[in-house]
Coordinates of C-alpha atoms in Angstrom, one line a residue:
Chain A
M1 CA -63.1 -99.9 124.6
K2 CA -66.3 -98.7 126.3
A3 CA -68.4 -99.9 129.0
V4 CA -71.8 -98.8 129.6
I5 CA -73.2 -98.0 133.1
S6 CA -77.0 -98.4 133.7
V7 CA -78.5 -96.8 136.9
I8 CA -82.1 -97.7 137.7
G9 CA -84.1 -96.4 140.9
T10 CA -85.7 -94.0 142.8
D11 CA -84.4 -89.7 141.6
T12 CA -83.0 -88.0 143.9
V13 CA -80.5 -85.6 143.9
G14 CA -76.9 -86.0 142.9
I15 CA -77.4 -89.5 140.9
L16 CA -75.5 -88.2 137.9
A17 CA -72.6 -86.3 140.0
K18 CA -71.9 -88.5 142.0
V19 CA -71.8 -92.0 138.9
S20 CA -69.6 -89.2 136.8
D21 CA -67.5 -88.7 140.7
V22 CA -66.6 -92.5 140.0
C23 CA -65.5 -92.5 136.8
F24 CA -63.7 -89.3 136.9
K25 CA -61.5 -91.0 139.5
N26 CA -60.5 -93.4 137.7
N27 CA -60.4 -91.0 134.4
C28 CA -62.6 -92.8 132.5
N29 CA -64.4 -90.9 130.0
I30 CA -68.1 -90.3 129.5
V31 CA -68.8 -90.0 126.0
D32 CA -72.8 -90.2 125.9
V33 CA -75.3 -90.0 128.5
T34 CA -78.6 -90.6 128.6
Q35 CA -81.7 -90.1 131.3
K36 CA -85.1 -89.9 131.8
V37 CA -87.3 -89.3 134.6
L38 CA -91.0 -91.3 134.7
Q39 CA -93.1 -90.7 137.9
E40 CA -89.8 -90.0 140.1
Y41 CA -88.9 -93.9 137.9
F42 CA -85.0 -92.6 137.2
T43 CA -83.4 -94.8 134.4
M44 CA -79.8 -93.7 133.0
I45 CA -77.3 -95.2 130.8
M46 CA -74.1 -93.5 130.6
I47 CA -71.1 -94.9 128.6
V48 CA -67.3 -94.1 129.1
E49 CA -64.3 -95.1 127.9
I50 CA -62.4 -97.4 129.7
D51 CA -58.9 -97.8 127.5
Q52 CA -57.5 -95.0 130.6
C53 CA -59.1 -96.8 133.2
A54 CA -57.4 -96.5 136.7
V55 CA -58.7 -100.2 138.0
S56 CA -59.1 -102.7 135.9
F57 CA -63.0 -103.2 134.7
A58 CA -64.1 -105.7 137.9
E59 CA -62.6 -103.1 140.4
L60 CA -65.2 -100.1 138.3
S61 CA -67.8 -102.6 138.6
D62 CA -67.8 -103.2 141.8
Q63 CA -67.0 -99.4 143.0
L64 CA -70.0 -98.2 141.4
N65 CA -71.8 -101.8 142.9
R66 CA -71.2 -100.0 145.8
L67 CA -72.6 -96.9 145.3
G68 CA -75.8 -98.1 144.2
Q69 CA -76.4 -99.9 147.3
E70 CA -75.7 -96.8 149.5
M71 CA -77.7 -94.6 147.0
G72 CA -80.2 -97.1 147.1
L73 CA -79.3 -97.4 142.9
S74 CA -79.5 -100.3 140.5
I75 CA -76.5 -99.6 139.2
H76 CA -74.8 -101.9 136.5
T77 CA -71.6 -101.9 134.8
M78 CA -71.0 -103.9 131.5
H79 CA -69.2 -104.8 128.1
E80 CA -71.0 -102.5 125.3
D81 CA -69.9 -106.1 123.2
I82 CA -72.9 -108.1 124.9
F83 CA -75.0 -104.8 123.6
N84 CA -73.7 -104.9 119.9
S85 CA -73.9 -108.4 119.9
M86 CA -77.5 -108.8 120.9
H87 CA -78.9 -106.0 118.5
R88 CA -76.7 -105.6 115.8
I89 CA -76.2 -107.9 113.0
Chain B
M18 CA -73.0 -95.9 119.8
N19 CA -74.9 -98.8 117.3
Y20 CA -77.3 -99.7 119.7
S21 CA -80.2 -97.4 121.5
Y22 CA -81.4 -96.5 124.9
Q23 CA -84.2 -99.3 124.3
D24 CA -81.8 -102.2 123.3
V25 CA -79.2 -101.4 126.4
L26 CA -82.9 -101.5 129.1
E27 CA -84.2 -104.9 127.4
T28 CA -80.5 -106.9 128.0
I29 CA -80.4 -105.2 131.5
N30 CA -84.5 -106.1 132.0
M31 CA -83.8 -110.5 129.8
I32 CA -80.9 -110.5 132.1
Q33 CA -82.4 -109.2 135.2
Q34 CA -85.8 -109.9 135.3
E35 CA -86.4 -112.4 132.6
H36 CA -83.4 -114.9 133.8
L37 CA -81.5 -114.7 131.0
D38 CA -77.8 -116.8 131.9
I39 CA -75.3 -118.8 129.5
R40 CA -76.0 -122.2 131.5
T41 CA -73.1 -123.8 130.7
V42 CA -69.9 -123.0 129.7
T43 CA -68.0 -126.9 129.0
M44 CA -64.8 -127.4 128.4
G45 CA -64.3 -130.9 126.2
I46 CA -61.3 -132.6 126.8
S47 CA -59.8 -135.9 125.0
L48 CA -58.4 -137.8 127.5
L49 CA -57.1 -140.3 124.8
S50 CA -53.5 -139.2 126.0
C51 CA -54.0 -141.0 129.2
I52 CA -54.6 -144.6 127.6
D53 CA -52.7 -146.6 130.1
S54 CA -52.7 -150.7 131.0
D55 CA -52.1 -149.7 134.5
I56 CA -55.1 -148.2 135.4
D57 CA -54.0 -146.4 138.5
K58 CA -51.3 -144.4 135.6
A59 CA -54.2 -143.2 133.8
C60 CA -56.3 -142.5 136.4
R61 CA -52.9 -139.9 137.2
K62 CA -52.5 -139.1 133.9
V63 CA -56.5 -138.2 133.7
Y64 CA -56.6 -136.2 136.9
D65 CA -53.3 -134.5 135.7
K66 CA -54.7 -133.8 132.7
I67 CA -57.9 -132.6 133.5
T68 CA -56.6 -130.2 135.9
A69 CA -53.9 -128.8 133.8
Y70 CA -56.2 -127.6 131.0
G71 CA -59.4 -126.7 133.2
E72 CA -56.9 -124.9 135.4
N73 CA -58.7 -121.3 134.3
L74 CA -61.7 -122.2 133.3
V75 CA -63.3 -121.1 136.9
S76 CA -62.0 -118.0 137.3
V77 CA -61.8 -116.7 133.3
C78 CA -66.1 -117.5 133.7
E79 CA -66.4 -115.2 136.7
G80 CA -64.3 -112.6 134.7
I81 CA -66.0 -113.1 131.6
E82 CA -69.5 -112.5 133.7
K83 CA -67.9 -110.0 135.6
E84 CA -67.1 -108.0 132.6
F85 CA -70.6 -108.5 130.5
G86 CA -72.5 -108.4 133.1
I87 CA -73.9 -112.1 132.3
P88 CA -74.3 -115.0 134.9
I89 CA -72.6 -118.1 133.7
I90 CA -74.7 -121.3 136.0
N91 CA -72.4 -123.7 135.2
K92 CA -68.9 -124.9 134.7
R93 CA -68.6 -127.8 133.8
I94 CA -65.7 -130.2 131.5
S95 CA -66.8 -133.3 129.1
V96 CA -64.1 -135.8 128.5
T97 CA -63.4 -138.9 126.2
P98 CA -66.1 -141.6 126.7
I99 CA -63.8 -143.5 129.7
A100 CA -64.7 -147.1 128.2
M101 CA -62.0 -146.0 125.7
L102 CA -59.6 -145.6 128.1
A103 CA -60.9 -148.8 130.5
A104 CA -60.8 -150.7 127.0
A105 CA -57.0 -150.7 127.8
C106 CA -57.2 -152.5 131.5
P107 CA -58.8 -155.6 131.1
G108 CA -60.1 -157.0 135.4
A109 CA -58.9 -153.9 136.3
E110 CA -61.7 -151.6 138.5
V111 CA -63.1 -148.8 136.3
K112 CA -64.9 -146.9 138.9
K113 CA -61.3 -145.8 140.1
F114 CA -61.5 -143.7 136.5
A115 CA -65.2 -141.8 138.8
H116 CA -63.3 -141.8 141.7
A117 CA -60.3 -139.5 139.8
L118 CA -62.9 -137.1 137.8
Q119 CA -64.1 -136.8 140.5
N120 CA -60.6 -135.7 142.2
A121 CA -60.1 -133.3 139.4
A122 CA -63.6 -131.7 139.9
D123 CA -63.4 -131.0 143.4
T124 CA -59.6 -129.1 142.5
L125 CA -61.0 -127.3 139.7
G126 CA -63.8 -125.9 141.3
I127 CA -66.2 -127.4 138.8
N128 CA -69.8 -127.7 138.5
F129 CA -70.3 -130.8 136.7
I130 CA -67.4 -133.6 134.6
G131 CA -69.2 -135.7 132.2
G132 CA -68.2 -138.6 130.1
Y133 CA -68.2 -141.8 132.7
S134 CA -69.5 -143.3 129.6
A135 CA -70.2 -146.3 127.4
L136 CA -70.9 -145.7 123.2
V137 CA -72.3 -149.2 122.6
H138 CA -75.1 -148.3 119.7
K139 CA -74.2 -151.6 117.3
G140 CA -72.1 -153.5 120.1
F141 CA -69.8 -153.9 123.1
S142 CA -66.0 -153.7 122.9
A143 CA -63.3 -154.0 125.5
G144 CA -64.0 -151.9 128.8
D145 CA -68.0 -150.9 127.5
Y146 CA -69.4 -154.1 129.4
A147 CA -66.8 -153.3 132.5
L148 CA -67.8 -149.7 132.4
I149 CA -71.5 -150.0 132.1
E150 CA -71.2 -152.6 135.2
S151 CA -69.9 -150.2 137.4
I152 CA -71.8 -147.1 137.0
P153 CA -74.0 -147.8 139.8
E154 CA -71.6 -147.5 142.2
A155 CA -69.6 -144.8 140.4
L156 CA -72.7 -142.7 140.5
A157 CA -72.6 -143.7 143.9
E158 CA -69.4 -142.7 145.5
T159 CA -69.2 -139.7 143.6
T160 CA -71.4 -136.3 143.5
N161 CA -70.2 -134.3 140.4
V162 CA -69.7 -136.8 137.8
C163 CA -71.7 -137.8 134.6
S164 CA -73.1 -141.4 132.8
S165 CA -74.2 -142.0 129.3
V166 CA -74.8 -144.8 127.1
N167 CA -75.3 -143.9 123.6
I168 CA -77.7 -147.6 122.8
G169 CA -78.6 -146.7 119.6
S170 CA -78.2 -144.9 116.3
T171 CA -79.5 -144.2 113.3
K172 CA -77.2 -146.1 110.9
A173 CA -76.4 -148.8 113.4
G174 CA -80.2 -149.9 115.0
I175 CA -80.6 -150.1 118.8
N176 CA -78.3 -152.7 120.2
M177 CA -81.2 -154.4 122.3
D178 CA -78.2 -156.4 124.6
A179 CA -77.8 -152.5 126.2
V180 CA -81.8 -151.7 126.2
A181 CA -82.0 -155.1 128.2
K182 CA -78.8 -153.8 130.7
M183 CA -79.6 -150.0 130.7
G184 CA -83.3 -150.8 132.4
K185 CA -81.2 -153.3 135.5
V186 CA -78.5 -150.4 135.5
I187 CA -81.2 -146.9 135.9
R188 CA -82.6 -149.3 138.8
R189 CA -79.2 -149.9 140.6
C190 CA -78.4 -146.9 140.5
S191 CA -81.8 -145.7 142.2
E192 CA -80.8 -148.4 144.6
L193 CA -78.3 -147.3 145.6
T194 CA -78.5 -143.7 146.4
A195 CA -82.1 -144.4 147.7
D196 CA -81.4 -142.9 150.6
N197 CA -79.9 -139.5 148.8
N198 CA -83.4 -139.2 146.9
C199 CA -82.3 -141.7 144.3
I200 CA -79.7 -139.0 142.6
G201 CA -77.7 -141.5 141.2
A202 CA -80.4 -142.3 138.8
A203 CA -80.2 -138.4 137.4
K204 CA -76.7 -138.0 137.0
L205 CA -77.2 -141.3 134.1
V206 CA -78.4 -140.7 130.9
V207 CA -79.4 -143.6 128.0
F208 CA -79.1 -141.7 124.4
C209 CA -79.9 -142.7 121.0
N210 CA -78.2 -139.9 118.1
A211 CA -75.3 -139.0 120.9
P212 CA -73.7 -136.0 119.8
E213 CA -70.3 -135.7 120.2
D214 CA -69.8 -132.1 121.1
N215 CA -72.9 -131.3 123.7
P216 CA -72.3 -129.0 126.5
F217 CA -75.2 -129.8 128.4
M218 CA -75.4 -132.8 132.2
A219 CA -75.8 -135.4 132.2
G220 CA -75.4 -136.4 128.9
A221 CA -71.9 -134.7 127.6
F222 CA -69.2 -136.1 126.4
H223 CA -65.9 -135.4 123.8
G224 CA -66.4 -137.2 121.0
P225 CA -63.5 -138.9 119.5
G226 CA -63.9 -137.2 116.4
E227 CA -63.5 -133.5 118.8
A228 CA -60.2 -132.1 119.0
D229 CA -57.8 -132.3 121.6
C230 CA -59.4 -129.3 123.5
V231 CA -62.7 -127.4 122.6
I232 CA -64.9 -124.9 124.0
N233 CA -68.6 -125.5 124.0
V234 CA -71.4 -123.1 125.6
G235 CA -74.9 -123.7 126.3
V236 CA -77.4 -121.0 126.6
S237 CA -80.6 -120.5 128.4
G238 CA -83.6 -118.4 128.4
P239 CA -86.9 -119.3 128.3
G240 CA -87.8 -116.7 130.6
V241 CA -87.3 -114.3 127.7
V242 CA -88.8 -116.5 125.3
V243 CA -92.3 -116.0 127.9
A244 CA -91.6 -112.6 128.3
A245 CA -92.1 -111.9 124.3
L246 CA -94.7 -113.7 123.5
K247 CA -96.4 -112.0 126.7
K248 CA -96.0 -108.7 124.8
C249 CA -97.6 -110.4 121.8
G250 CA -101.1 -110.7 123.7
K251 CA -103.7 -113.1 122.4
D252 CA -104.7 -111.9 119.3
C253 CA -102.1 -112.5 117.1
S254 CA -101.6 -115.1 114.5
I255 CA -99.1 -118.0 115.2
D256 CA -96.9 -116.7 112.4
V257 CA -96.1 -112.5 114.6
L258 CA -95.3 -116.1 117.3
A259 CA -93.0 -117.4 115.3
E260 CA -91.3 -114.6 114.3
T261 CA -91.0 -113.1 117.9
I262 CA -89.5 -116.3 118.9
K263 CA -86.9 -116.4 115.9
R264 CA -86.0 -112.9 117.3
T265 CA -85.6 -113.8 121.1
A266 CA -83.6 -116.7 120.1
F267 CA -81.1 -114.9 117.9
K268 CA -80.7 -112.1 120.4
I269 CA -80.4 -115.2 123.1
T270 CA -77.6 -117.0 120.8
R271 CA -75.7 -114.2 119.5
M272 CA -74.8 -113.6 123.7
G273 CA -74.2 -117.1 124.3
Q274 CA -71.8 -117.2 120.9
L275 CA -70.4 -113.3 122.2
V276 CA -69.5 -115.4 125.7
A277 CA -68.1 -118.9 123.9
R278 CA -65.7 -116.4 121.8
E279 CA -64.0 -114.2 124.7
A280 CA -63.8 -117.9 126.8
S281 CA -62.3 -119.7 124.1
R282 CA -60.0 -116.4 123.4
R283 CA -59.1 -116.0 127.2
L284 CA -58.8 -119.7 127.6
C285 CA -56.8 -119.8 124.1
V286 CA -58.3 -123.0 123.2
P287 CA -60.3 -123.6 120.3
F288 CA -64.1 -122.0 120.2
G289 CA -66.4 -125.7 119.1
I290 CA -70.0 -125.1 119.0
V291 CA -72.8 -123.0 120.9
D292 CA -75.1 -125.7 121.4
L293 CA -78.8 -123.6 121.0
S294 CA -81.1 -124.5 123.8
L295 CA -84.0 -123.7 125.6
A296 CA -83.4 -125.0 128.8
P297 CA -85.1 -124.4 131.4
T298 CA -84.6 -124.4 135.9
P299 CA -86.9 -125.2 139.1
A300 CA -87.3 -121.3 138.9
V301 CA -90.7 -119.2 138.5
G302 CA -90.4 -117.6 135.1
D303 CA -88.3 -120.2 133.4
S304 CA -90.0 -122.8 132.7
V305 CA -90.9 -124.2 128.9
A306 CA -94.2 -125.8 129.8
H307 CA -95.2 -121.3 130.5
I308 CA -93.5 -120.3 127.0
L309 CA -96.8 -123.4 125.6
E310 CA -98.7 -122.2 127.8
E311 CA -97.9 -118.4 126.4
M312 CA -98.9 -119.9 123.1
G313 CA -102.6 -120.6 124.1
L314 CA -102.8 -124.2 126.2
E315 CA -104.3 -124.5 129.3
T316 CA -102.0 -126.6 130.9
C317 CA -98.9 -128.0 129.2
G318 CA -99.6 -131.9 128.4
G319 CA -102.7 -131.3 126.7
C320 CA -103.7 -131.2 123.4
G321 CA -102.2 -129.1 121.1
T322 CA -98.8 -129.4 123.4
T323 CA -96.8 -131.3 120.3
A324 CA -97.4 -129.1 117.8
C325 CA -97.3 -125.7 120.1
L326 CA -93.6 -127.4 120.5
A327 CA -93.0 -128.3 116.7
M328 CA -93.2 -124.5 116.1
L329 CA -91.0 -123.3 119.5
N330 CA -88.5 -126.1 118.8
D331 CA -87.7 -124.8 115.1
A332 CA -88.4 -121.0 115.9
V333 CA -85.2 -121.2 118.2
K334 CA -83.9 -123.3 115.9
K335 CA -84.0 -120.9 112.5
G336 CA -83.5 -118.2 115.0
G337 CA -80.7 -119.1 116.5
V338 CA -78.3 -120.8 113.7
M339 CA -77.6 -117.1 112.0
A340 CA -76.2 -115.9 115.7
S341 CA -73.6 -118.3 115.9
S342 CA -70.9 -119.3 113.5
H343 CA -71.2 -123.2 114.8
V344 CA -74.1 -124.6 116.2
G345 CA -74.4 -128.0 117.7
G346 CA -74.5 -130.1 120.7
L347 CA -78.7 -130.6 121.1
S348 CA -79.8 -127.9 120.2
G349 CA -83.8 -127.3 121.1
A350 CA -86.3 -126.7 123.4
F351 CA -85.6 -129.1 126.5
I352 CA -88.7 -130.3 128.5
P353 CA -86.5 -132.5 131.8
V354 CA -89.8 -132.3 134.2
S355 CA -88.3 -132.2 137.2
E356 CA -85.9 -128.6 136.4
D357 CA -89.3 -126.9 135.0
A358 CA -91.6 -125.2 137.6
G359 CA -95.0 -125.5 134.8
M360 CA -94.3 -128.6 134.1
I361 CA -94.1 -130.2 137.2
D362 CA -97.4 -128.2 138.0
A363 CA -98.4 -129.9 134.6
A364 CA -98.0 -133.7 136.1
R365 CA -98.7 -132.9 139.4
S366 CA -102.5 -132.7 138.1
G367 CA -102.2 -135.0 136.4
C368 CA -101.9 -133.1 132.8
L369 CA -99.2 -134.2 131.0
K370 CA -98.2 -137.8 131.2
L371 CA -95.5 -140.4 130.4
E372 CA -97.1 -140.8 127.2
K373 CA -97.2 -136.9 125.9
L374 CA -94.1 -136.4 127.1
E375 CA -92.3 -139.4 124.7
A376 CA -94.8 -137.8 122.0
M377 CA -93.2 -134.4 123.0
T378 CA -90.2 -136.0 122.3
A379 CA -90.4 -136.8 118.5
V380 CA -90.8 -132.4 118.0
C381 CA -87.9 -131.4 120.1
S382 CA -84.4 -131.7 121.6
V383 CA -83.6 -134.9 124.0
G384 CA -85.9 -137.2 125.5
L385 CA -87.8 -138.1 128.0
D386 CA -86.4 -136.6 130.9
M387 CA -86.0 -136.3 134.8
I388 CA -89.2 -138.3 135.2
V389 CA -89.8 -139.9 138.2
I390 CA -91.4 -143.7 138.3
P391 CA -92.6 -145.6 140.5
G392 CA -89.9 -147.4 142.6
D393 CA -91.5 -150.7 142.3
T394 CA -90.9 -150.1 137.7
T395 CA -89.6 -152.8 136.8
A396 CA -86.0 -153.1 135.2
D397 CA -87.9 -154.7 131.7
V398 CA -90.4 -152.1 131.9
I399 CA -87.9 -149.4 132.6
S400 CA -85.5 -150.7 129.1
G401 CA -88.9 -150.9 127.2
I402 CA -89.4 -147.0 127.5
I403 CA -85.4 -147.1 127.0
A404 CA -86.6 -149.0 123.5
D405 CA -89.3 -147.0 122.9
E406 CA -87.8 -143.7 123.1
A407 CA -84.8 -145.0 121.1
A408 CA -86.6 -146.2 118.1
I409 CA -88.4 -142.8 117.8
G410 CA -84.3 -140.9 117.8
M411 CA -83.2 -143.8 115.1
V412 CA -86.1 -143.1 112.9
N413 CA -86.6 -139.5 112.9
S414 CA -82.4 -139.0 112.8
K415 CA -82.6 -137.1 115.8
T416 CA -81.0 -137.8 119.5
T417 CA -83.4 -138.7 121.9
A418 CA -82.7 -139.9 125.7
V419 CA -83.8 -141.4 128.4
R420 CA -83.4 -140.3 132.1
L421 CA -85.4 -141.8 134.4
I422 CA -85.4 -142.1 138.3
P423 CA -87.2 -145.0 140.5
A424 CA -88.3 -143.7 142.8
I425 CA -87.5 -146.4 145.1
G426 CA -89.7 -146.9 148.7
K427 CA -91.5 -144.9 146.7
S428 CA -95.5 -144.6 145.3
M429 CA -97.7 -142.5 143.0
G430 CA -98.4 -139.0 145.4
E431 CA -94.8 -139.2 146.6
E432 CA -92.8 -136.6 145.4
L433 CA -88.0 -136.8 145.4
D434 CA -86.0 -133.3 145.7
F435 CA -83.2 -133.3 143.7
G436 CA -82.3 -129.6 144.7
G437 CA -80.4 -126.9 142.8
L438 CA -81.1 -127.0 139.0
L439 CA -82.2 -130.5 139.4
G440 CA -85.3 -130.0 140.8
S441 CA -88.0 -132.2 142.1
G442 CA -90.5 -134.0 140.2
P443 CA -93.8 -136.0 141.5
I444 CA -93.7 -139.8 140.8
M445 CA -95.9 -140.6 137.0
P446 CA -97.8 -143.3 136.2
V447 CA -96.3 -145.6 134.4
N448 CA -98.1 -147.8 132.1
T449 CA -97.1 -151.9 134.4
A450 CA -97.7 -154.1 131.3
S451 CA -94.4 -156.6 130.7
P452 CA -92.3 -156.0 127.7
S453 CA -90.4 -159.4 129.6
V454 CA -90.1 -161.2 126.6
F455 CA -89.5 -158.6 123.4
I456 CA -86.7 -157.1 125.9
N457 CA -85.0 -160.8 126.9
R458 CA -84.5 -161.9 122.9
G459 CA -81.0 -159.6 123.3
G460 CA -79.7 -158.7 119.5
R461 CA -80.1 -155.7 117.3
I462 CA -83.1 -153.3 115.8
P463 CA -81.7 -153.2 112.0
A464 CA -81.3 -149.7 110.9
P465 CA -83.6 -148.0 109.1
M466 CA -84.4 -147.1 105.7
H467 CA -84.0 -143.9 104.6
S468 CA -86.6 -143.8 101.8
L469 CA -89.4 -144.5 100.7
K470 CA -90.9 -142.5 103.7
N471 CA -94.0 -142.1 105.5

């Protein structure tokens, strides 16, 4: 099982580090990261494996959400099935 | 990974900016096992069965919301038409069932419970008449119970006795709740060709042909369609618009199918259908009227509206049908006036009229929905509107419905505000020429023939 973590907001130092830190502390393996910065506007999509995750999906999502609020970013954690369903037949 | 960076951003944008959501996960529960000649015993069985089957509905839906990041706006339950249970207890006070349903809804924390219903398209059987008589009081004394009555079908014709009765019942519903924006009438739908697996309120009930318990899902995404059409610009042909709507409807429905499958698996209840619907909300940017205007109309209700709606409705079905393993319910674009920001504006400006809405119902899902009419509209005129709408459904083999709210004590220029998903609406003018003699003849309009089509 994989989760897709999306981060959108103003670019600042340490976004990737702090999001990765939450993943590391919860034993989630990062398998893919794509990030772009367009005129100080930062977007990042991170795919993580959650089979061995130390906490529930909801807890992981809450932790990342709190991090987003602290950093003034919008962070969403969603199960990858939604993207597979919507974009692949 | 099977999806691209753009795919992920598109999905997030649909949910965050364009109001994409699951309108409802509706659990259908058969109450046939609760029939008892003692109404108090029957009510206890009804409460026990609903609260046992629906115990985890809200928590499971909230779990899915969290995990997939998709809002599920309403959690609802639909039940066997209560008239079938009322048939076993003649002389009893039928509205006790409505209170049992309300108590169950309160215990479970769901948004609506539908099925305070009767199917009388060919005639009244035991229980039907008593239930219909009790509707105004039942809806005035409860908050989350919804009621529907099927008064016609393509195979049976139209039961004109029921049509005459329902005009009076709708007025009475409004009168009893006049101090609360006439909300009673907003919870009552009169159907022709009612579907048995509809997850949408106020018309949801669990048909007698259904399994003991099923999960039906209704999606909602007018905002997503508007945004997709905006990107097409003003110069592309209608073919491009139709293709764009199909693609968008496919994506919306896939999400509905995913949620339905997950809810079904986690609740251990069979998956019934996904209702391929474009259901608007009063929120700005979530309007079916705005889709029609994006197609190129100055205002919804103007000439060209019916054609645009016909294309939209067809494209939604074509796109959605491949996205789900089972499709059903009302499936199509909804045009509830008070629940749609664009419709409200069009009605206020006088561009959208009742007669145009009637024409629109011939080519889209459902019918004359959430329309506020003057408080002095007579029961016979309301019955006349019901008969007209039912005739469209009967002849065209489609579901049509009427949900009118007579604004008691109010007249043209005033509005009713229901709040929440039900929205608010201006009073719309109604043709007051009397159909009384026709309505009070009684009897049945015979079923139409299905050859020699013209």
